[in-house]
Coordinates of N, CA and C in Angstrom, one line a residue:
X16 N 13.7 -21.7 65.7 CA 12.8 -22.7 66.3 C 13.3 -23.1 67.7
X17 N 14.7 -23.1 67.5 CA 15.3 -23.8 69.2 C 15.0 -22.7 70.1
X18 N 15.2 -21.3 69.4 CA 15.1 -20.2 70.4 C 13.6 -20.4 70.8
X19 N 12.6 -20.7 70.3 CA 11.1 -20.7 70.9 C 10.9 -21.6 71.9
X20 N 11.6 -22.9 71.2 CA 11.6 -24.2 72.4 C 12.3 -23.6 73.9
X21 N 13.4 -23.0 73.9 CA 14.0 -22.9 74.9 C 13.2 -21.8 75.6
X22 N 12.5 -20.8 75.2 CA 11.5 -19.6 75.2 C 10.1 -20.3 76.4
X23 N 10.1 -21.1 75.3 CA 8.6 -21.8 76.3 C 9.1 -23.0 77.3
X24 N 9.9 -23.4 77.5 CA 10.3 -24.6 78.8 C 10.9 -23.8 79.8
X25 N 11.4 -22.8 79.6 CA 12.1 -21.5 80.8 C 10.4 -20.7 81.5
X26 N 9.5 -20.9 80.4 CA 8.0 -20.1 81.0 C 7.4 -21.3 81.5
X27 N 7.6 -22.9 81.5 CA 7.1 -23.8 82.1 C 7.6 -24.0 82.9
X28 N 9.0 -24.2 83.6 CA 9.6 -24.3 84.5 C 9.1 -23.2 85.6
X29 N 9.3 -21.9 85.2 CA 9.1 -20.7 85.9 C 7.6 -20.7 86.7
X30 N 6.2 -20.9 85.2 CA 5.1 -21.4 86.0 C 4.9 -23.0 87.4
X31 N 6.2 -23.9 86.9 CA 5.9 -25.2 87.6 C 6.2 -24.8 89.1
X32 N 7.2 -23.9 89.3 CA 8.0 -23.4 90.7 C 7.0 -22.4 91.0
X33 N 6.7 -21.7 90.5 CA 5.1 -20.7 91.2 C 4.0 -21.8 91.7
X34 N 3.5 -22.6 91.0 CA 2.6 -23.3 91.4 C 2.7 -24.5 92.8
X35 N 4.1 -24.9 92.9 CA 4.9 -26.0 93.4 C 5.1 -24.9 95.0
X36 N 5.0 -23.5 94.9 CA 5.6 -22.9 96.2 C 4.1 -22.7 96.6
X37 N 3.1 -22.0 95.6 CA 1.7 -22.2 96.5 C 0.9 -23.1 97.3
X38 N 1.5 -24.2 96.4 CA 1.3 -25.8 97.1 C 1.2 -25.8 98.4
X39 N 2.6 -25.5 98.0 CA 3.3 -26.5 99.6 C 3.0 -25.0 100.5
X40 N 2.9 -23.8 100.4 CA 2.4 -23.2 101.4 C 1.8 -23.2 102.7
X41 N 0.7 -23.9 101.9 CA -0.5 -24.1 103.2 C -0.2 -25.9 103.4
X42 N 0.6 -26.5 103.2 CA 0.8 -27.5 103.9 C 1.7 -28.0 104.9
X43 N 1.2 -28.8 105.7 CA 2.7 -29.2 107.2 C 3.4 -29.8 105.9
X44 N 4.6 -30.2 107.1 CA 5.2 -31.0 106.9 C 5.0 -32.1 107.8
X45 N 5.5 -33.7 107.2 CA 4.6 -34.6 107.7 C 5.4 -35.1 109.2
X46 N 4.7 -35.7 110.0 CA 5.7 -35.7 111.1 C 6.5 -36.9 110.9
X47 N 7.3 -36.8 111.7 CA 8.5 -38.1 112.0 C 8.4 -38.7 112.9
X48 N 8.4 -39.8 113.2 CA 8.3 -40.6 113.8 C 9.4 -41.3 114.1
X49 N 9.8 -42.5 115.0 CA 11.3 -43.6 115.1 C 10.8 -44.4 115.6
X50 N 11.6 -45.6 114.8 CA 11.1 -46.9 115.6 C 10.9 -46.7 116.9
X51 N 9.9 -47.8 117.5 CA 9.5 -47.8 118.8 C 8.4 -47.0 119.2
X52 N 8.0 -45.6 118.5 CA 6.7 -44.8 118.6 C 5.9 -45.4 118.4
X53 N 4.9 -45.1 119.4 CA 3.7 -45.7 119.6 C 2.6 -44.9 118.6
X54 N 2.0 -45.1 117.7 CA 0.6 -44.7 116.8 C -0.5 -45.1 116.8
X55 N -1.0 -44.4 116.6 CA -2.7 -45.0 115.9 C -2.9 -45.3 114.7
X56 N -3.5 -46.2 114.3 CA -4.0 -46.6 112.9 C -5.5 -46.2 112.2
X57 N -5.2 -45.5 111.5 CA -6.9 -45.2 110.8 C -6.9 -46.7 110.7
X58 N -8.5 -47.0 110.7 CA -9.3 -47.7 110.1 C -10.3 -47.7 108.8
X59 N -9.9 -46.3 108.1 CA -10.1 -46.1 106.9 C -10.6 -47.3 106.0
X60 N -9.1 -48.0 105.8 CA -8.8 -49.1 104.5 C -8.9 -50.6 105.1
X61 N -9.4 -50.4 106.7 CA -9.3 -51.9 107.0 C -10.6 -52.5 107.1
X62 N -10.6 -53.5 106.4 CA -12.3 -54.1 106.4 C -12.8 -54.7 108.0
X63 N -13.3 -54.4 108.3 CA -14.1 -55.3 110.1 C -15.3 -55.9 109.9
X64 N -15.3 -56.6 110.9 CA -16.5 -57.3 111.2 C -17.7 -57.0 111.1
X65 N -17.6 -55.5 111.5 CA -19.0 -54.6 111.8 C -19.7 -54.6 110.3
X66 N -21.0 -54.5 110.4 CA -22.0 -54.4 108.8 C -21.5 -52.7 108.7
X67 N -21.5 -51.8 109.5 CA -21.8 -50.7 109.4 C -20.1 -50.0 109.5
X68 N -19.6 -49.3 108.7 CA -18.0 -48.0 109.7 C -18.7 -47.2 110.4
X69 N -19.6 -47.2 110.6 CA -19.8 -45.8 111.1 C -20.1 -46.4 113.2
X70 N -20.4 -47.6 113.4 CA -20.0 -48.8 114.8 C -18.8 -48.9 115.0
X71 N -17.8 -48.6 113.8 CA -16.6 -49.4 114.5 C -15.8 -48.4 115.0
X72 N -14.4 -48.9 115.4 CA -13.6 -47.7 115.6 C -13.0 -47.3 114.5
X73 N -12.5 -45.5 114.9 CA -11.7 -44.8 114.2 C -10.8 -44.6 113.8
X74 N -10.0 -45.2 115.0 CA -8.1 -45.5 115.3 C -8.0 -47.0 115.9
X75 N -7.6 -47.3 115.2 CA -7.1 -49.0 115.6 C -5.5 -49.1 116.4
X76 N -4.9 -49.4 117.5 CA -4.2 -49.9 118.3 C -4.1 -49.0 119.4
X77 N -3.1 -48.5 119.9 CA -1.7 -48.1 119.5 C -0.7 -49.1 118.8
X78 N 0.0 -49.2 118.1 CA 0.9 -50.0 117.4 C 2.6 -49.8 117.2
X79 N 3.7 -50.4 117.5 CA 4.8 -49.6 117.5 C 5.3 -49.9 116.5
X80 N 6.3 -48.7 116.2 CA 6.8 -48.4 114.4 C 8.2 -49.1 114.7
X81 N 8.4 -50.2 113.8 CA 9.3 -51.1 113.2 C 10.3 -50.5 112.6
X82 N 10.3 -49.6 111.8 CA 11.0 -48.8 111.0 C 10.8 -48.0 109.3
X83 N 11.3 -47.5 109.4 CA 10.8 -46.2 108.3 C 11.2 -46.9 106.9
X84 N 9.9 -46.8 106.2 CA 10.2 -47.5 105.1 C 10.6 -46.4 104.0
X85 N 10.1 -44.6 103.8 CA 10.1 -43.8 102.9 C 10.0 -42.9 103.8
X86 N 10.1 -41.5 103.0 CA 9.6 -40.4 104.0 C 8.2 -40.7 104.7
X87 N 7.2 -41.4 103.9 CA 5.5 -40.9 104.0 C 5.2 -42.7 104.4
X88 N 6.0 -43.1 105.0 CA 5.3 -45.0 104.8 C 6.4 -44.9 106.2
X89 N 5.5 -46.0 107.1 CA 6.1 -46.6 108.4 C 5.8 -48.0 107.9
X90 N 6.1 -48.9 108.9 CA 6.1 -50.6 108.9 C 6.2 -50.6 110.1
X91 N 4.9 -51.2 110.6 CA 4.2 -51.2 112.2 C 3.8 -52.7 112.8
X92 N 4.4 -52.7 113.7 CA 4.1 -54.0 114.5 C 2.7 -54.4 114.5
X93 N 2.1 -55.5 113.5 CA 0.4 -55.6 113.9 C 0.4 -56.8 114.6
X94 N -1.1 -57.0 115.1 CA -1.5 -58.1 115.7 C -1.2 -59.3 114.9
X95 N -0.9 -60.5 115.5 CA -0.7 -62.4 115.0 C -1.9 -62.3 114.0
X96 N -3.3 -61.8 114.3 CA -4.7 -61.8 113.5 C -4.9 -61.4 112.5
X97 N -3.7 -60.2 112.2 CA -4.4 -59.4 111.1 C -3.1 -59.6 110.2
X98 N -2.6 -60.6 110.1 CA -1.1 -61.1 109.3 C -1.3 -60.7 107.5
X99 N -2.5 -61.1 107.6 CA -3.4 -60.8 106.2 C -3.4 -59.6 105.5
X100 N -2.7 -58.1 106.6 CA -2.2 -56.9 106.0 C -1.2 -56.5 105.6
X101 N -1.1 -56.1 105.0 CA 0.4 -55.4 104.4 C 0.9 -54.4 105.6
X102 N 1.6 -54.4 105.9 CA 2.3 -53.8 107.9 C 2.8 -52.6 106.8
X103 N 3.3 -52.2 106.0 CA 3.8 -50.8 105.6 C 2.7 -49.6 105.3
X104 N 2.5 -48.8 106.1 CA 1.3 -47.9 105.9 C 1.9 -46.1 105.8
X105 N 1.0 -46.0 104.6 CA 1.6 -44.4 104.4 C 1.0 -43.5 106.1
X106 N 2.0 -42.3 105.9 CA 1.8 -41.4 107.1 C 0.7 -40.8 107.4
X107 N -0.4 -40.4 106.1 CA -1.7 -40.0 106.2 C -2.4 -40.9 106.8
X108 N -2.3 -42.3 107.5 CA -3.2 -42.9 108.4 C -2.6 -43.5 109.3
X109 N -1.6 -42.7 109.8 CA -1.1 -42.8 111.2 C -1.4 -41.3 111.8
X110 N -1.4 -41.7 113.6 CA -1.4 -40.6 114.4 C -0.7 -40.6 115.8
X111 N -0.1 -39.7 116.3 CA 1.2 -40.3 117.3 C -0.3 -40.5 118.4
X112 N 0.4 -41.4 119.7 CA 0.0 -42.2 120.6 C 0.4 -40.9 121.5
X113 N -0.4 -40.2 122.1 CA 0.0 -39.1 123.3 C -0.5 -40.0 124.5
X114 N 0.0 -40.2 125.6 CA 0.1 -40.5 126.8 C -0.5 -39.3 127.8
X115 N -1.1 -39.4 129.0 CA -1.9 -38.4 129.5 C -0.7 -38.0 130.2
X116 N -0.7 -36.6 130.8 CA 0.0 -36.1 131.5 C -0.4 -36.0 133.0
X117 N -1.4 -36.2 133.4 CA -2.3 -36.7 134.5 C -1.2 -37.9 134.9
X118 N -0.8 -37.7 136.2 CA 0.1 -39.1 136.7 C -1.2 -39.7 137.3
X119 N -1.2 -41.3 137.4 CA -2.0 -41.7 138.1 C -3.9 -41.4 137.6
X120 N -4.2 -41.2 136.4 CA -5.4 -40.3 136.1 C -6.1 -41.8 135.1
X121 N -7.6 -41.8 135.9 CA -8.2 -43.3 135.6 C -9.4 -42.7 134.5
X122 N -9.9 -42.8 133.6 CA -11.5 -42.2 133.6 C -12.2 -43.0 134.0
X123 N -13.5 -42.3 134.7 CA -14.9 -43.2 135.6 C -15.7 -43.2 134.3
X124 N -16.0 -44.6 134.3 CA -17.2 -44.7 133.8 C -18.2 -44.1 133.9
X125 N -19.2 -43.7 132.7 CA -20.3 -42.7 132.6 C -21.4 -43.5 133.9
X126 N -22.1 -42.0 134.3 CA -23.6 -43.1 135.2 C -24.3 -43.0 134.4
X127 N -25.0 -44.4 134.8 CA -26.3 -44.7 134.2 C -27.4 -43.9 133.4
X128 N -27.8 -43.9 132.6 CA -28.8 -43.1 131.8 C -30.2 -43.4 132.0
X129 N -30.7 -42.5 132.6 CA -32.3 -42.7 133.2 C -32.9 -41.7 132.3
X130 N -33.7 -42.9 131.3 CA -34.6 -42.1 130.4 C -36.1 -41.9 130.3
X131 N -36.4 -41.0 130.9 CA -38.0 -40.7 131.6 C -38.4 -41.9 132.5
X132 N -37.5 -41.8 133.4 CA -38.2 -42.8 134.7 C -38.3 -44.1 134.4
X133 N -38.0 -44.7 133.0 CA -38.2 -46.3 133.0 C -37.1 -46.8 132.8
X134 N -37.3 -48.4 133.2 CA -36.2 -49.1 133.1 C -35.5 -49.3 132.0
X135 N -33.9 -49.7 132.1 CA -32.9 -49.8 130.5 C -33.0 -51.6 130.9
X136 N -32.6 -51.8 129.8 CA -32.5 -53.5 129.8 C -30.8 -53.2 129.1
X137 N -29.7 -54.1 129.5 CA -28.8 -54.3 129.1 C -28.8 -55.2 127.1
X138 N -27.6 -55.0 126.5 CA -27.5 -56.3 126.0 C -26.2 -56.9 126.7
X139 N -26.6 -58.7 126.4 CA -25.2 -59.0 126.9 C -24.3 -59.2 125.6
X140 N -24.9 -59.5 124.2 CA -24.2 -59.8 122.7 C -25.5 -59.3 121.7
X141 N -24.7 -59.5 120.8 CA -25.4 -59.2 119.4 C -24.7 -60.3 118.3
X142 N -25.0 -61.0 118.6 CA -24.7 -62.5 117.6 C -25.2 -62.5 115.8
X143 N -26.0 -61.4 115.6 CA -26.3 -61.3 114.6 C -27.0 -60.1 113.6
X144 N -26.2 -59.9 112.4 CA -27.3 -58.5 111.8 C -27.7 -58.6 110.9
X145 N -28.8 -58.3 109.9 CA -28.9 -58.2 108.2 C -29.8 -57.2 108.4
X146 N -29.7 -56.9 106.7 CA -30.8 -55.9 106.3 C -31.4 -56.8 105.8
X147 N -32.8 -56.1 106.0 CA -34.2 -56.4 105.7 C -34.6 -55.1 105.3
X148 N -35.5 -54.9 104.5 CA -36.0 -53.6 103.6 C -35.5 -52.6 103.7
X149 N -34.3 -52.4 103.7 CA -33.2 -51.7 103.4 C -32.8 -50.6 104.5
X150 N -32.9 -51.6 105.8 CA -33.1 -51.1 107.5 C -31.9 -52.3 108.3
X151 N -30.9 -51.6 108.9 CA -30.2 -52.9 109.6 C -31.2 -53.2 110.8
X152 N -30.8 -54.8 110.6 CA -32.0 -55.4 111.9 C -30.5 -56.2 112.5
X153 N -30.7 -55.6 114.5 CA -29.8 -56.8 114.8 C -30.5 -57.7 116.2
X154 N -30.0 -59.0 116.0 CA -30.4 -60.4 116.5 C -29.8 -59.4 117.8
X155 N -30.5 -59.3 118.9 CA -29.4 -59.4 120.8 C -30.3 -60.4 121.6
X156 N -29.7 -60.4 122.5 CA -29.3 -61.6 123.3 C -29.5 -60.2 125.0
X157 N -30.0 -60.7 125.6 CA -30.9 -59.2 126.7 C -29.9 -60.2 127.9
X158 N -29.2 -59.3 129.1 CA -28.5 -59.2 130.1 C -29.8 -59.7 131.1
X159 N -29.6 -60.6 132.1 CA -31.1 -60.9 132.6 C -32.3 -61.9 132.0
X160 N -32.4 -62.1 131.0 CA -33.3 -62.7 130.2 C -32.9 -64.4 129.8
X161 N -33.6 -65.1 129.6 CA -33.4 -66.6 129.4 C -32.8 -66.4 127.6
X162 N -32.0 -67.4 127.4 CA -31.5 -66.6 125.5 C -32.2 -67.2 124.4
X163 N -33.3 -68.3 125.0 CA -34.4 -68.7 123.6 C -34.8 -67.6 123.7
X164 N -35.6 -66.8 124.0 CA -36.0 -65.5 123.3 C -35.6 -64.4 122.8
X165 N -34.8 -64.6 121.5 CA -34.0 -63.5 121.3 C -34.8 -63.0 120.3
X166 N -34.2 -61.3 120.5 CA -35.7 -60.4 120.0 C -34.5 -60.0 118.9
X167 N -35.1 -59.2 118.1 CA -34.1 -58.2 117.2 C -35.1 -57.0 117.4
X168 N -34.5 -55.3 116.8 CA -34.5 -54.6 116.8 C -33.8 -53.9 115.5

């Protein structure tokens, strides 16, 4: 009976290390980072303001790393605001901070968008949103315009 037991844990082991090397094959390894690196933060897990994720942003800061909590977890300097978060974040929603290589390199703002010859009206805010029949409607506030009349769309 022992000789079976020891028969079949030598063929589980043997299959766990076959399966454990396929794994990790096709995977990186995760990067490293040191305190003082600058990253990005997914905004995956963080709740915002916005009604909608698909408005807000994708990467939240740059942020600098405090120090290594595990191999796969940083602890990141956040904003006085968002104290309400837990600062230790696994490595799957961080991304390093690359700096341009361009010395001196500004981007220009896009020009203007002229859509078949007629005028754009700015907004200056959007003070407000809900759904209504299962459509977001938002309250704006028009660039130019007196602000009792505020239209939604």
């Amino acid at each position: 009976m022992k000789l079976v037991q020891k028969y079949f844990k030598s063929e589980l082991e043997v299959s766990i290390n076959l399966f454990t090397s396929y794994a990790y094959k096709s995977r990186e390894s995760p990067p490293v980072f040191n305190p003082g690196d600058m990253v990005w933060l997914s905004s995956k897990r963080i709740k915002t303001t916005r009604t909608t994720r698909k408005l807000s942003e994708r990467w939240l800061g740059p942020f600098p790393i405090l120090k290594k909590v595990s191999t796969h977890a940083y602890h990141l300097k956040l904003l006085s605001q968002w104290e309400s978060i837990h600062p230790p974040f696994q490595i799957s929603l961080l991304e390093p901070f690359k700096t341009s290589t361009i010395l001196n390199w500004h981007e220009e703002p896009p020009p203007p968008i002229i859509i078949e010859e007629e005028e754009e009206w700015k907004v200056s805010q959007i003070p407000h949103s809900k759904i209504k029949r299962r459509k977001l409607w938002y309250l704006m506030e028009w660039k130019g315009f007196s602000e009792d009349p505020e239209t939604s769309t």
